[in-house]
Coordinates of C-alpha atoms in Angstrom, one line a residue:
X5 CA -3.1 -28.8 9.0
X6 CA -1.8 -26.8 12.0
X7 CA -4.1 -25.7 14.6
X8 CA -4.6 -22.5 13.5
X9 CA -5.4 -22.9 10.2
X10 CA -8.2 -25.4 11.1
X11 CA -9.7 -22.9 13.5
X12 CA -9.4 -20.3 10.5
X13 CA -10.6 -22.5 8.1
X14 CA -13.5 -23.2 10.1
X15 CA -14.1 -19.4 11.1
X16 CA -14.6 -18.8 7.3
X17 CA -16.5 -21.7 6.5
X18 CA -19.5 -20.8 9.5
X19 CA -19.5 -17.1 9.6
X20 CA -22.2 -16.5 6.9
X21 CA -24.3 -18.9 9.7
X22 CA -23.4 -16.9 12.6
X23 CA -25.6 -14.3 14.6
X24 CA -24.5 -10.6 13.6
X25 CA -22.7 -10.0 16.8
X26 CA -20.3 -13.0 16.2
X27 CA -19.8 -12.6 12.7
X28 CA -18.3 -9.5 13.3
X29 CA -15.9 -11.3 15.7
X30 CA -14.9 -14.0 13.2
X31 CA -14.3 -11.2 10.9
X32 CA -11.6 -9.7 13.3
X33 CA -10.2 -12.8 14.2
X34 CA -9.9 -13.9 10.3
X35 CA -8.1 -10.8 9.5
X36 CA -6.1 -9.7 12.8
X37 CA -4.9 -13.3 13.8
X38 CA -1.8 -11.9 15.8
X39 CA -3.6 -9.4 17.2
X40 CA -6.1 -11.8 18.8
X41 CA -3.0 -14.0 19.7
X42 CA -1.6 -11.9 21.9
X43 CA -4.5 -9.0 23.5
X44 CA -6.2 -10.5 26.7
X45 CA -10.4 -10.7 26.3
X46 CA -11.1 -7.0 27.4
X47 CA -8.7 -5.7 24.9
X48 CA -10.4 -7.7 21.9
X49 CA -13.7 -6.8 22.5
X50 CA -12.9 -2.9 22.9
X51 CA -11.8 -3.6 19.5
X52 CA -14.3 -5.6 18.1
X53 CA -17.3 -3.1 19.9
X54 CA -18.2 -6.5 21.3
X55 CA -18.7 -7.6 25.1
X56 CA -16.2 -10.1 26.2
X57 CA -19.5 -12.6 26.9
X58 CA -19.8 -12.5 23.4
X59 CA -16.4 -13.5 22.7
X60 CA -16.5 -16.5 25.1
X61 CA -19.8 -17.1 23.1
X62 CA -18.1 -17.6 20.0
X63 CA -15.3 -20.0 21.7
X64 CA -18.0 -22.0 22.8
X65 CA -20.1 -22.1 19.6
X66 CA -16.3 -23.2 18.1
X67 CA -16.4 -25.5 20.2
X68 CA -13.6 -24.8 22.8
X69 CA -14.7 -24.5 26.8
X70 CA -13.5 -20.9 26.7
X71 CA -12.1 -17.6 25.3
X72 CA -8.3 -18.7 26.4
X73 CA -8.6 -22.1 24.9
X74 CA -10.1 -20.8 22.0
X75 CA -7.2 -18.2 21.4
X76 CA -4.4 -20.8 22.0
X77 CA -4.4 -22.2 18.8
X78 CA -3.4 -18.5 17.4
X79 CA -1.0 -18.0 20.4
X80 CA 1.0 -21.1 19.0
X81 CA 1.3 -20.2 15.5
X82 CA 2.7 -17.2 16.5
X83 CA 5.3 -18.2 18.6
X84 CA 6.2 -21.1 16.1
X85 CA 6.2 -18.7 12.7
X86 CA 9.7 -18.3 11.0
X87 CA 9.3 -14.9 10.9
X88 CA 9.1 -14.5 14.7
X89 CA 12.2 -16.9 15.2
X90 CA 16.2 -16.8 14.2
X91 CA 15.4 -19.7 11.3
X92 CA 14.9 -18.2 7.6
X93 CA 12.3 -18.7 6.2
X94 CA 13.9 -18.4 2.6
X95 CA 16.1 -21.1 3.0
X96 CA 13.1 -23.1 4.1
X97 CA 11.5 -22.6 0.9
X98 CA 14.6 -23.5 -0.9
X99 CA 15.0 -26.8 0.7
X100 CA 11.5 -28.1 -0.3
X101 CA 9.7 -28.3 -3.8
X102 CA 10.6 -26.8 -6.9
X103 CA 7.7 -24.3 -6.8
X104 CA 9.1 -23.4 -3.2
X105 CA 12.6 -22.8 -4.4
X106 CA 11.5 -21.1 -7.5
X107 CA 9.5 -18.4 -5.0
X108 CA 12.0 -18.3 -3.2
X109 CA 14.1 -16.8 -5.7
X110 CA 11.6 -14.4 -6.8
X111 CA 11.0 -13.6 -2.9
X112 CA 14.8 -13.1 -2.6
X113 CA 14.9 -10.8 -6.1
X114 CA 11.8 -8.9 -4.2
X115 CA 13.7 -8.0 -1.1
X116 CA 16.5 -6.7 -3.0
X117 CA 14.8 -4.5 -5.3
X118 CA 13.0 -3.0 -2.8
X119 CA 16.1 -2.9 -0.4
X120 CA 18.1 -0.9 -3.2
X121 CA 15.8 1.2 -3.9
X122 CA 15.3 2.7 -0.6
X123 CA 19.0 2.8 -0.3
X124 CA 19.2 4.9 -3.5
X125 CA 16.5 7.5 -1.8
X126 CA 19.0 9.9 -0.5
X127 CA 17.6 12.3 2.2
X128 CA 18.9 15.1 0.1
X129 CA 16.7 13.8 -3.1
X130 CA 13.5 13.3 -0.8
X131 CA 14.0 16.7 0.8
X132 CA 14.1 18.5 -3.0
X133 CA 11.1 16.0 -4.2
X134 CA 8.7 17.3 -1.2
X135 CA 10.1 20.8 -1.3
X136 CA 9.4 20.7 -5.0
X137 CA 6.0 19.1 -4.9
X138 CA 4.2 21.2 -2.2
X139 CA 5.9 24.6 -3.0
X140 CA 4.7 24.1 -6.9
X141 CA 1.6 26.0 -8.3
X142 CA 0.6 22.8 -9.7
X143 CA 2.4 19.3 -9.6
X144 CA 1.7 17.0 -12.4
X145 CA 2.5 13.5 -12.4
X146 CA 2.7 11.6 -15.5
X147 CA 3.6 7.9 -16.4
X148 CA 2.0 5.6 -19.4
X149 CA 1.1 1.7 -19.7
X150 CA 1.9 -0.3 -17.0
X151 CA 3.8 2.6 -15.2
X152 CA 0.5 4.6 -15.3
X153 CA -0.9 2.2 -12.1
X154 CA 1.9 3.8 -10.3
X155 CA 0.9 7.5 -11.3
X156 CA -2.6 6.9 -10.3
X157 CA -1.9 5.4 -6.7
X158 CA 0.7 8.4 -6.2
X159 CA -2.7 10.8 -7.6
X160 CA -4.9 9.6 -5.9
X161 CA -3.6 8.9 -2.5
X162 CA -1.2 11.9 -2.7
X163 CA -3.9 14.5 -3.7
X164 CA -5.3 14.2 -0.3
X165 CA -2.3 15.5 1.7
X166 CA -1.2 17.7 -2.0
X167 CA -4.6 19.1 -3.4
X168 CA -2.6 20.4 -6.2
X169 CA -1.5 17.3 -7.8
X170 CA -2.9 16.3 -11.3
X171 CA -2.7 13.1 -12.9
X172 CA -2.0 13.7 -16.9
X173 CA -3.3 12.2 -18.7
X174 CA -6.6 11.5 -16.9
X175 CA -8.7 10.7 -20.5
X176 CA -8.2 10.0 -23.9
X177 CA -5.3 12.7 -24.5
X178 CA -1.7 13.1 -24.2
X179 CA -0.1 14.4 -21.6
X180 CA 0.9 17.2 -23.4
X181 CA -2.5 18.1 -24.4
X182 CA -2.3 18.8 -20.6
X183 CA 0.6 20.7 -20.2
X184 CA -0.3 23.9 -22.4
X185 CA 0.1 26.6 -19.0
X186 CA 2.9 24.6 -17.2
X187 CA 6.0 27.0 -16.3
X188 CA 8.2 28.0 -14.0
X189 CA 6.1 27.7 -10.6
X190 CA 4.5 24.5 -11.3
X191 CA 6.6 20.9 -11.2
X192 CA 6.7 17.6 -13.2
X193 CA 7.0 14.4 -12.0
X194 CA 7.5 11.6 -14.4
X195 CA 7.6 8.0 -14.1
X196 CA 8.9 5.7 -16.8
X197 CA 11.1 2.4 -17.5
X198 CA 13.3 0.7 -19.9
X199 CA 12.0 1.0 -22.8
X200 CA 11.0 4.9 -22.3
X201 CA 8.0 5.8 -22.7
X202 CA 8.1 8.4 -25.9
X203 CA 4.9 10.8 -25.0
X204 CA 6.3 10.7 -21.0
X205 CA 9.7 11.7 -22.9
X206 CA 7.9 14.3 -24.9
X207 CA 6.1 15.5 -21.7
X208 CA 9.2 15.9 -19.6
X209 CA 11.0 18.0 -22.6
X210 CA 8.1 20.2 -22.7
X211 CA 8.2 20.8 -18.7
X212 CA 11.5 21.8 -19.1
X213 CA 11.6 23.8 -22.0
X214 CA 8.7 25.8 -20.2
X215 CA 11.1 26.2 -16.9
X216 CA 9.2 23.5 -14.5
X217 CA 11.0 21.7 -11.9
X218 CA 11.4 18.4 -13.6
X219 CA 10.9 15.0 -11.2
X220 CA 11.9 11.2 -12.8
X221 CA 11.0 8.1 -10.9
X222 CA 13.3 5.7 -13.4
X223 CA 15.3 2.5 -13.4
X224 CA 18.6 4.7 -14.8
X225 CA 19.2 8.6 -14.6
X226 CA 20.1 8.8 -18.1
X227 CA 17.2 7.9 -19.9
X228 CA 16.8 10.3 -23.6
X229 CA 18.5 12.8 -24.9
X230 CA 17.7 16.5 -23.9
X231 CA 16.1 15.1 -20.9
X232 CA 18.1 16.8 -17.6
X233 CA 15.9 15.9 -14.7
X234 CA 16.5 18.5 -11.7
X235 CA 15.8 15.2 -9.4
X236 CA 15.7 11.9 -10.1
X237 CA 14.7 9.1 -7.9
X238 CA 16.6 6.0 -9.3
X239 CA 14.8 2.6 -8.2
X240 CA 15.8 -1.0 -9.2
X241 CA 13.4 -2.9 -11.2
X242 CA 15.0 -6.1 -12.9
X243 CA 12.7 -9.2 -12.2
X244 CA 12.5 -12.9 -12.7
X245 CA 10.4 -12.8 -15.2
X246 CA 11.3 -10.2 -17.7
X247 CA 9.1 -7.5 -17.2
X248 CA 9.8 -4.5 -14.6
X249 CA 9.3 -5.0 -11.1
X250 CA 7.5 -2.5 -9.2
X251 CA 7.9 -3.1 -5.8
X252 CA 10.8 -0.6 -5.5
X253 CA 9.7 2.3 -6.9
X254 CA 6.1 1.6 -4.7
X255 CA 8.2 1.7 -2.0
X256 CA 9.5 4.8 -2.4
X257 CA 6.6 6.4 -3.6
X258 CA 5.1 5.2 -0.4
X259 CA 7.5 7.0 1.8
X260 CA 6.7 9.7 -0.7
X261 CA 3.1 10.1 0.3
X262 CA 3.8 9.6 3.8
X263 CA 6.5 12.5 4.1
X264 CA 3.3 14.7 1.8
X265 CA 1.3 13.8 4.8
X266 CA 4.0 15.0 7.4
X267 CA 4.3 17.9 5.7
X268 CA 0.7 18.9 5.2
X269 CA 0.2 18.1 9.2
X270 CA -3.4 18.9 10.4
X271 CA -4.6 20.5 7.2
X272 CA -3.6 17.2 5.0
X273 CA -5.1 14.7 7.8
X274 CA -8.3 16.7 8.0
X275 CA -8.5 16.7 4.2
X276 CA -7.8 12.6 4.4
X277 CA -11.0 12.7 6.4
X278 CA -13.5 14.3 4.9
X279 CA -12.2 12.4 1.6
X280 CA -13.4 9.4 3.8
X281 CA -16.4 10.8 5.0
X282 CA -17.6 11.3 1.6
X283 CA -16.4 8.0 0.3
X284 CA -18.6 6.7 3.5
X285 CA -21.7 8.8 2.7
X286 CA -21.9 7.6 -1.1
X287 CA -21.6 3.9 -0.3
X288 CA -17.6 3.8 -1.9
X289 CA -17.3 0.7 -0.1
X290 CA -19.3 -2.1 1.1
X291 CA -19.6 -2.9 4.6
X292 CA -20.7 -5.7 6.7
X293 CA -23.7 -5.3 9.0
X294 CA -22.5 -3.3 12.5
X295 CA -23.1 -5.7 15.7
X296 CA -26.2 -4.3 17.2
X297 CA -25.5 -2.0 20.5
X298 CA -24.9 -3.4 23.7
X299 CA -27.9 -2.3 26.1
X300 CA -27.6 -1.3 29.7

């Protein structure tokens, strides 16, 4: 085992023993290990809210003689990892055990399908998907099955910067159940993959029989019959194991929400706040114990 991951391992293995103070500092060096690597003492503990004593605390507890010994291990690891250096670390994998090549073909099949999909998201059809989205009364996303994970993160991340956006269906309906006033002003955006889902079919022909702007986040651009997308964002989705991949069409509906946020400026980062706030004052996420305040 490598330097690092024996300080790591250890890290995890004492920190339910440590005092508060130093917990929170094995926390931070657990999760931020290049960070740690690389920002002198004063700059760790303005991130940690810790004093650098407590820091050279910890590195002694660890049992090193101080805090530049005890970040050397990290310091290493990052100067010696592949993905720092001219090797590849793909052809590494391929040259050791069967598991290893086998992930490194679905690593490979990974890249790519993210890779292509980003390729395929013209500026042009980005410009039209935002234009569409934020100048629409209401924007409806839709998807079913294992698409409808995709539908939700876009929902519920998006709404923030996009208060308008609705995820259909959001109970035990249909999507059309949930379409009854859509028209010209408002906007679909649909998300399905080989095989089509048939209520997100029957939801996008409803949209555009009503006058909608019509969205589709697909693996092909011709998906149904009477179905004539004003946009579609075309993402590559053929894994290794037979079932879509999603890790293109995240990606772009990641840059999605990020150009909702650019859009929305101040009003859509002030919203992304309070949503935080909230989430903060009714206990949404568990937190470890804060270091107690320094004193004089």
């Amino acid at each position: 085992m490598d330097p690092q991951s024996d300080l790591t391992r250890r890290l995890k293995a004492q920190i339910d023993d440590l005092p508060p103070r130093l917990k929170h500092v094995a926390k931070y060096i657990i999760d931020h290990p290049s960070d740690f690597a690389l920002d002198p003492v004063r700059v760790t503990a303005r991130k940690t809210g810790v004093s650098a004593n407590s820091l050279v605390r910890l590195a002694e507890k660890m049992g090193f003689t101080g805090f530049d010994a005890f970040r050397t291990p990290f310091r290493q690891a990052l100067a010696s990892d592949p993905g720092t250096q001219s090797g590849n670390w793909l052809e590494r994998l391929e040259q050791d055990t069967q598991t290893s090549q086998a992930q490194a073909a679905m690593a490979r099949n990974e890249i790519d399908i993210v890779t292509r999909s980003l390729r395929l998201l013209s500026q042009d059809r980005l410009n039209r998907t935002v234009t569409a989205l934020t100048r629409a009364r209401t924007a409806y996303v839709t998807a079913t099955r294992g698409s409808y994970a995709l539908a939700y993160y876009l929902h519920y991340v998006g709404r923030m910067a996009l208060p308008g956006l609705e995820l259909i269906p959001r109970h035990m309906g249909t999507a059309t159940d949930e379409l009854l006033d859509i028209g010209p002003e408002d906007c679909l955006l649909a998300i399905t993959f080989s095989p089509y889902s048939t209520e997100t079919i029957q939801s996008m022909r409803l949209a555009r029989e009503r006058g909608a702007t019509l969205i589709l986040l697909s693996d092909s651009e011709v998906i149904a019959p009477r179905i004539d997308p004003d946009i579609v964002l075309h993402v590559a989705t053929r894994s290794a194991h037979g079932f879509d991949c999603y890790a293109g069409a995240m990606a772009v509906l990641d840059c999605l929400v990020g150009h909702l946020f650019e859009t929305g400026g101040a009003a859509a980062q002030d919203r992304m706040t309070r949503y935080q706030a909230l989430r903060d004052t009714t206990g949404a996420y568990w937190k470890p114990p804060r270091a107690p305040k320094l004193r004089g």
